[in-house]
Tab-separated table of C-alpha atoms in Angstrom:
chain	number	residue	atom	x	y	z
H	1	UNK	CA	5.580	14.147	8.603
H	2	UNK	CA	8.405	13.792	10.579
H	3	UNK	CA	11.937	15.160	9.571
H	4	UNK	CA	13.443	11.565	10.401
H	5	UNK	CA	11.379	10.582	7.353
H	6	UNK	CA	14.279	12.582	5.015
H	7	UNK	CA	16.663	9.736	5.753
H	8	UNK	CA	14.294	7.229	3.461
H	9	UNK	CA	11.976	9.529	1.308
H	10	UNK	CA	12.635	9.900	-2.300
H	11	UNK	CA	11.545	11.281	-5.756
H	12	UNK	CA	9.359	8.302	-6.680
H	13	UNK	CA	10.470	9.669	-10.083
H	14	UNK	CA	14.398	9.457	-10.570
H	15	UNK	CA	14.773	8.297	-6.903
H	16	UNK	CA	16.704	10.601	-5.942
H	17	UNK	CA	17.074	13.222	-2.440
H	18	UNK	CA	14.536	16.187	-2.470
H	19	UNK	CA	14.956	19.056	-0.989
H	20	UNK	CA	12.439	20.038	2.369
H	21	UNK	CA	11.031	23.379	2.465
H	22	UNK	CA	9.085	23.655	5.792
H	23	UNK	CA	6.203	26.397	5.858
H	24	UNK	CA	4.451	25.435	8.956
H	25	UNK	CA	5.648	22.779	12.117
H	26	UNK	CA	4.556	21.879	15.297
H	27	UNK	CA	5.471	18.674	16.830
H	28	UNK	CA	6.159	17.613	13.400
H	29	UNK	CA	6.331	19.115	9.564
H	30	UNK	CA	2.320	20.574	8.848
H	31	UNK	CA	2.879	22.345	5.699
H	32	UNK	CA	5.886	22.317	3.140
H	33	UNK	CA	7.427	21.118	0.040
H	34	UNK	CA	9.961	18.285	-1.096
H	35	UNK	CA	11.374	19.482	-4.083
H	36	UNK	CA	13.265	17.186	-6.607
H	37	UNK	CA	15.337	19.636	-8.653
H	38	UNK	CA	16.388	16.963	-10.963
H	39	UNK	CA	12.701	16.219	-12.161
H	40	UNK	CA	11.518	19.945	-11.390
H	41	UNK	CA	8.786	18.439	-9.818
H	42	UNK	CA	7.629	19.808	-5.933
H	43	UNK	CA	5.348	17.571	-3.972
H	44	UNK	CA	3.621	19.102	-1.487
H	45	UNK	CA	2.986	18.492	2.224
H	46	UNK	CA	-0.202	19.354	3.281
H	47	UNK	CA	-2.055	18.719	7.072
H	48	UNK	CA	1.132	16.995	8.016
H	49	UNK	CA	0.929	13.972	4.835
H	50	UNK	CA	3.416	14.072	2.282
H	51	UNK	CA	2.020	13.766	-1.416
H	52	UNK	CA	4.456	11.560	-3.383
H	53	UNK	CA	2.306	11.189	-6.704
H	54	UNK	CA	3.736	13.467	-8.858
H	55	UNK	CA	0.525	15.649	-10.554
H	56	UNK	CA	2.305	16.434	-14.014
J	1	UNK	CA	-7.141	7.175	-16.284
J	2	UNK	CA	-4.139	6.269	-13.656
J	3	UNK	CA	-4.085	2.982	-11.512
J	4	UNK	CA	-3.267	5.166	-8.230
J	5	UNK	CA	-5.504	8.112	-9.532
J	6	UNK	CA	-8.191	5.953	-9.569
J	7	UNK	CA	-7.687	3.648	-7.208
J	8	UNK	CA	-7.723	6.715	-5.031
J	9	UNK	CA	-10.696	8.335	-5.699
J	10	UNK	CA	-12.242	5.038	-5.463
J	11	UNK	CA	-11.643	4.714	-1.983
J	12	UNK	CA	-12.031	8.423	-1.461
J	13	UNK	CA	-15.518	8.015	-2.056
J	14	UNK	CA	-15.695	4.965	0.501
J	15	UNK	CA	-13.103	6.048	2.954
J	16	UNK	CA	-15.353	6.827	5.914
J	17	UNK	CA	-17.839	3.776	5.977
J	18	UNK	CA	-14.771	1.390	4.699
J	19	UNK	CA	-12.521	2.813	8.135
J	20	UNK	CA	-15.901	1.823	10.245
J	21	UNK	CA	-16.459	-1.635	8.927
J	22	UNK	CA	-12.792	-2.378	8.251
J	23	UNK	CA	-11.160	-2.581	11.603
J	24	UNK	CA	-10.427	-6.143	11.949
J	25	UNK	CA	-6.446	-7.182	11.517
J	26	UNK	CA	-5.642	-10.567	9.606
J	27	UNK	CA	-4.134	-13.231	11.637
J	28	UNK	CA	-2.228	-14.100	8.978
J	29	UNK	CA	-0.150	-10.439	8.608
J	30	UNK	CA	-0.152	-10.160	12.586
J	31	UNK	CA	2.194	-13.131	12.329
J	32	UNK	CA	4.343	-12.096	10.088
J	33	UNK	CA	4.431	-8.630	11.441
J	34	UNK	CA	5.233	-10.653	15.074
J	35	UNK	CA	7.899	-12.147	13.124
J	36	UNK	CA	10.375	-9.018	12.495
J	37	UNK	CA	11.692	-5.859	14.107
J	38	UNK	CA	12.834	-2.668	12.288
J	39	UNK	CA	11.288	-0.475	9.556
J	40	UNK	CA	8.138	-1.483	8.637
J	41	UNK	CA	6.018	-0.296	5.309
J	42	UNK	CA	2.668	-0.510	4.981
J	43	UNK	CA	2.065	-0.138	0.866
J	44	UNK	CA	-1.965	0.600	0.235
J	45	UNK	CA	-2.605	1.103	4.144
J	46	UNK	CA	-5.546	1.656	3.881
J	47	UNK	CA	-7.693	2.723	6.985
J	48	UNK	CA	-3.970	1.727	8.905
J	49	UNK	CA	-5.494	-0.807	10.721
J	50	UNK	CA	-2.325	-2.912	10.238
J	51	UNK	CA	-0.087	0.105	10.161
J	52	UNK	CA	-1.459	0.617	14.147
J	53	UNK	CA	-0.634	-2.871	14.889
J	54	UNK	CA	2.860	-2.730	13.854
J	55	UNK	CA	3.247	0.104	15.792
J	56	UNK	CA	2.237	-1.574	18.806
J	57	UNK	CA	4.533	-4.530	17.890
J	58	UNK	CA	7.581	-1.644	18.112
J	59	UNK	CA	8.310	-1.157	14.452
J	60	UNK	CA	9.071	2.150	13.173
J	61	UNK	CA	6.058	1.876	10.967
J	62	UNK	CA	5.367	3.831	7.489
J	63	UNK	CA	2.012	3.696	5.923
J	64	UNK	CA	1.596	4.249	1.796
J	65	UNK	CA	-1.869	4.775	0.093
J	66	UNK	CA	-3.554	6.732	-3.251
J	67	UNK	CA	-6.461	7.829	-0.963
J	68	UNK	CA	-5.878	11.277	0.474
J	69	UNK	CA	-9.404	10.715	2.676
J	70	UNK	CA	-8.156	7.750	4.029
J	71	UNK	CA	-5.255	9.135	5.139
J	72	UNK	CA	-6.284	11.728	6.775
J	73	UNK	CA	-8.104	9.084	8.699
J	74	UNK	CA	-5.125	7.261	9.086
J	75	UNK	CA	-4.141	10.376	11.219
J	76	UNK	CA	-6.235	11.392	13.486
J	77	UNK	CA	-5.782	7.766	14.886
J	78	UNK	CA	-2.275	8.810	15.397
J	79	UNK	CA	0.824	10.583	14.562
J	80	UNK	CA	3.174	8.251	15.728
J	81	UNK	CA	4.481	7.515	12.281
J	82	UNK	CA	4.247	8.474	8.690
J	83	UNK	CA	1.735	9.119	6.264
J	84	UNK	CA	2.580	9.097	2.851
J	85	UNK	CA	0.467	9.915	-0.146
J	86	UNK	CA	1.687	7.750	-3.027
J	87	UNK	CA	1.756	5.100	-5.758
J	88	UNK	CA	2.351	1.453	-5.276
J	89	UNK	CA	3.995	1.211	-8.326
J	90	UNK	CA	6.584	3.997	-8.324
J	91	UNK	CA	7.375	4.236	-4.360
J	92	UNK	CA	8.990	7.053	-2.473
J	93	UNK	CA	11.914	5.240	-0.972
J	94	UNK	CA	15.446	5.069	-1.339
J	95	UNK	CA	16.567	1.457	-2.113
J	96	UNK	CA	16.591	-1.651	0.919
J	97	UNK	CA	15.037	1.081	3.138
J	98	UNK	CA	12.738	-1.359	5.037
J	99	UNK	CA	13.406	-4.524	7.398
J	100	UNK	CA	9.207	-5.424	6.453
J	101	UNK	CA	7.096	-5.226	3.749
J	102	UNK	CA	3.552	-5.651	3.843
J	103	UNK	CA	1.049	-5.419	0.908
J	104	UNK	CA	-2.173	-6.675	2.083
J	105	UNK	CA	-5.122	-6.669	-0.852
J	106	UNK	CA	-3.194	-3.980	-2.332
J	107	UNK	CA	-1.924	-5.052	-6.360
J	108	UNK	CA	-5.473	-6.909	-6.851
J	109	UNK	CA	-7.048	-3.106	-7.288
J	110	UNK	CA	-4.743	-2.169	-10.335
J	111	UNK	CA	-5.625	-2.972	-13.905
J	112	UNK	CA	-2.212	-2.631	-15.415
J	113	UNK	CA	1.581	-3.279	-14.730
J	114	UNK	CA	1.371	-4.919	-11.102
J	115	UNK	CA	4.743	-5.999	-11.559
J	116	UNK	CA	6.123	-3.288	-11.044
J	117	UNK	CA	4.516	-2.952	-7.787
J	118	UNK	CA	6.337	-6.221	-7.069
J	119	UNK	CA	9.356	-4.831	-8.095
J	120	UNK	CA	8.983	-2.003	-6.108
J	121	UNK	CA	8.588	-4.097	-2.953
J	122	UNK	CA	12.110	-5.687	-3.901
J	123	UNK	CA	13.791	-2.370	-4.414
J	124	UNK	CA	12.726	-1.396	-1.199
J	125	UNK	CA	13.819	-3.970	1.194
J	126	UNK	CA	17.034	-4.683	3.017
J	127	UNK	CA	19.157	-7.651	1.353
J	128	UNK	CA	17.529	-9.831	4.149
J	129	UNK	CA	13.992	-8.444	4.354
J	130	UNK	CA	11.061	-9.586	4.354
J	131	UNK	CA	7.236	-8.996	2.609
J	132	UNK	CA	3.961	-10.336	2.404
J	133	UNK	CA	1.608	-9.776	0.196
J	134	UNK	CA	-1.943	-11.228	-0.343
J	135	UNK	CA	-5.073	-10.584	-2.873
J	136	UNK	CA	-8.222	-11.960	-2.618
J	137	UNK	CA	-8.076	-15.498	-3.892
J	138	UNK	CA	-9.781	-16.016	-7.229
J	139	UNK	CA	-10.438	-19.810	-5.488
J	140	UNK	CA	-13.410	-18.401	-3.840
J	141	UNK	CA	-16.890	-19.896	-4.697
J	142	UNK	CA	-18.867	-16.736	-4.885
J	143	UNK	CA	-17.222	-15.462	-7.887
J	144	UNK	CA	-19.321	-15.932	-10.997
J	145	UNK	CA	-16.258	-16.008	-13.668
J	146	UNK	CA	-15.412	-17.242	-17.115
J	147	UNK	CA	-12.955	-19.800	-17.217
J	148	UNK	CA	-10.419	-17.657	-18.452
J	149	UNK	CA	-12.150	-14.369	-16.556
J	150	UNK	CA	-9.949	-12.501	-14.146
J	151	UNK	CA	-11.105	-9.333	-14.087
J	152	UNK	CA	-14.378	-8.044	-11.952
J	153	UNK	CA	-15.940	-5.160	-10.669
J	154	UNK	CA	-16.958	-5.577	-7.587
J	155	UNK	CA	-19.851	-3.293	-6.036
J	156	UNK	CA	-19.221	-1.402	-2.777
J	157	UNK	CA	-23.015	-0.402	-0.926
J	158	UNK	CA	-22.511	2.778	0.835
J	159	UNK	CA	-25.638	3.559	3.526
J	160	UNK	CA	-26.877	6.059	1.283
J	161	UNK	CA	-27.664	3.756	-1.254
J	162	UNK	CA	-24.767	4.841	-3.427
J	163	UNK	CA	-23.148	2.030	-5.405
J	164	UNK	CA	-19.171	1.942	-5.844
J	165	UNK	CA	-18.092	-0.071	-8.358
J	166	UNK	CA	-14.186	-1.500	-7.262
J	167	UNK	CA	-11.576	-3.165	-9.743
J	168	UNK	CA	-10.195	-6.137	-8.918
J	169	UNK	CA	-7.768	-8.702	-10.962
J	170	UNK	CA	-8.328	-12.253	-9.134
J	171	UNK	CA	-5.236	-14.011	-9.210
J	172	UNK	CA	-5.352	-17.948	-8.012
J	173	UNK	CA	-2.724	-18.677	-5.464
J	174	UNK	CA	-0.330	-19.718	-8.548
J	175	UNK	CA	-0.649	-17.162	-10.583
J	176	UNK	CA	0.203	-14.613	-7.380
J	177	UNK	CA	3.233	-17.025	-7.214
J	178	UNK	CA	4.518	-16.110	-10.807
J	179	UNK	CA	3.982	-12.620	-10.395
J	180	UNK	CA	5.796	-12.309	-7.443
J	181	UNK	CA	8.528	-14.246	-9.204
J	182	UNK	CA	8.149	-12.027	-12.597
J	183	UNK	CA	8.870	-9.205	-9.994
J	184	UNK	CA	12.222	-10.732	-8.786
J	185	UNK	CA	11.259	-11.600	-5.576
J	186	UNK	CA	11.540	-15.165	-3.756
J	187	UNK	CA	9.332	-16.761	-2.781
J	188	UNK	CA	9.164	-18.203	0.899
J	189	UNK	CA	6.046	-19.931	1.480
J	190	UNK	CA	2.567	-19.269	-0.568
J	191	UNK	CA	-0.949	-20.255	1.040
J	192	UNK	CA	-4.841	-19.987	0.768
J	193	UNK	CA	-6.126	-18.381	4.166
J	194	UNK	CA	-10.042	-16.650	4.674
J	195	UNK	CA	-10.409	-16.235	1.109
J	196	UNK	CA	-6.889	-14.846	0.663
J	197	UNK	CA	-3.590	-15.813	-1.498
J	198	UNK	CA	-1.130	-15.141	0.593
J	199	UNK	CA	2.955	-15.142	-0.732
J	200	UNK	CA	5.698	-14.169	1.531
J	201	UNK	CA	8.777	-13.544	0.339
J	202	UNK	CA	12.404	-12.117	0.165
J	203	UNK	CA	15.053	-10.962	-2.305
């Protein structure tokens, strides 16, 4: 994913901003978490795609 | 079990021959995609065959789906926008982030609270955006159904042999009407197009 994608990506949950923990990028973000510390809830980024469905 | 759990595995488990015999782009979203400029999402993407012609109509295009396997489809074709692992129903967006919606045979697949998917659309688009969304119209002769019937599972032959058995809720072209109005949405113009209902609308 790319970092622009911050400006409009949300908890699905509450809505709210997550936080972006970037473990691996190249042109754009490979590996990392969005963390919503309002939900406790991280959804992670794997091979570049986001995964917004939260698994709890 | 979950709508987008399913629904995901579902198409999971068709993603490769459903990307190679799914390549074709409806005339009827192409115009409405020709219609608009801005953000663009792309809610149940699919294989992103639409997704890839938005890009090429110079949106800044997002694609949305419950299959991981089709996504990762999605981008080897390219990386010239986002991929997004999610639910229709509870999106990943902050509010009126999107000049387009599209949400082509998308809410036909869940079995429960498609509303909200609706609702979701209007959350998500600027105060003078605009969506389309179709389902397969329940109009269609080959459908076999009660009266009152709108539920079916519909079979999915994979070249192995292997049977997939999809969901699908088959609205008629007024009944996709009052659920896009249930969801607060307004409704532009509604029509019957190559075995699709097709609504577009606006806040």
């Amino acid at each position: 994913m790319k970092r622009s994608l911050m400006e409009i990506l949300r908890c699905p949950k509450c809505k709210g901003e997550l936080e972006l923990n970037v473990i691996q990028e190249e042109d754009e973000i490979e590996e990392g978490t969005l963390e919503c510390g309002k939900c406790d809830i991280t959804y992670p980024i794997e091979e570049g795609i986001p995964n917004m469905i939260p698994q709890r | 079990m979950d709508d987008a759990k399913r629904a995901g595995e579902t198409f999971d488990s068709i993603a490769e021959h459903f990307d190679r015999t799914r390549n074709r782009t409806w005339d009827e979203v192409i115009e409405f995609i020709k219609a608009g400029e801005g953000r663009l999402l792309d809610m149940g993407c699919g294989n992103g065959r639409h997704s890839l012609a938005a890009l090429e109509y110079g949106y800044d295009v997002t694609g949305l789906d419950a299959s991981g396997k089709l996504l990762d489809i999605c981008r080897k074709k390219t990386n010239s926008m986002d991929w997004i692992k999610g639910d229709v129903k509870t999106l990943p967006f902050e509010k009126q982030a999107f000049n387009r919606v599209v949400c082509i045979a998308v809410i036909h697949h869940l079995k429960k609270n498609r509303t909200d998917c609706v609702k979701e659309i209007r959350r998500v688009l600027k105060s003078d955006g605009r969506a389309l969304i179709s389902t397969w119209a329940r109009e269609q002769d080959r459908w076999e159904l009660e009266e009152d019937q709108r539920d079916v599972m519909v079979p999915w032959h994979l070249e192995d042999g292997t049977v997939v058995q999809r969901f699908y809720h088959l609205y008629t072209l007024e009944e996709l009407v009052e659920e896009v109005k249930r969801g607060e949405l307004k409704v532009i113009r509604a029509y019957n197009s190559g075995g699709n209902n097709y609504v577009e609308c606006r806040r």
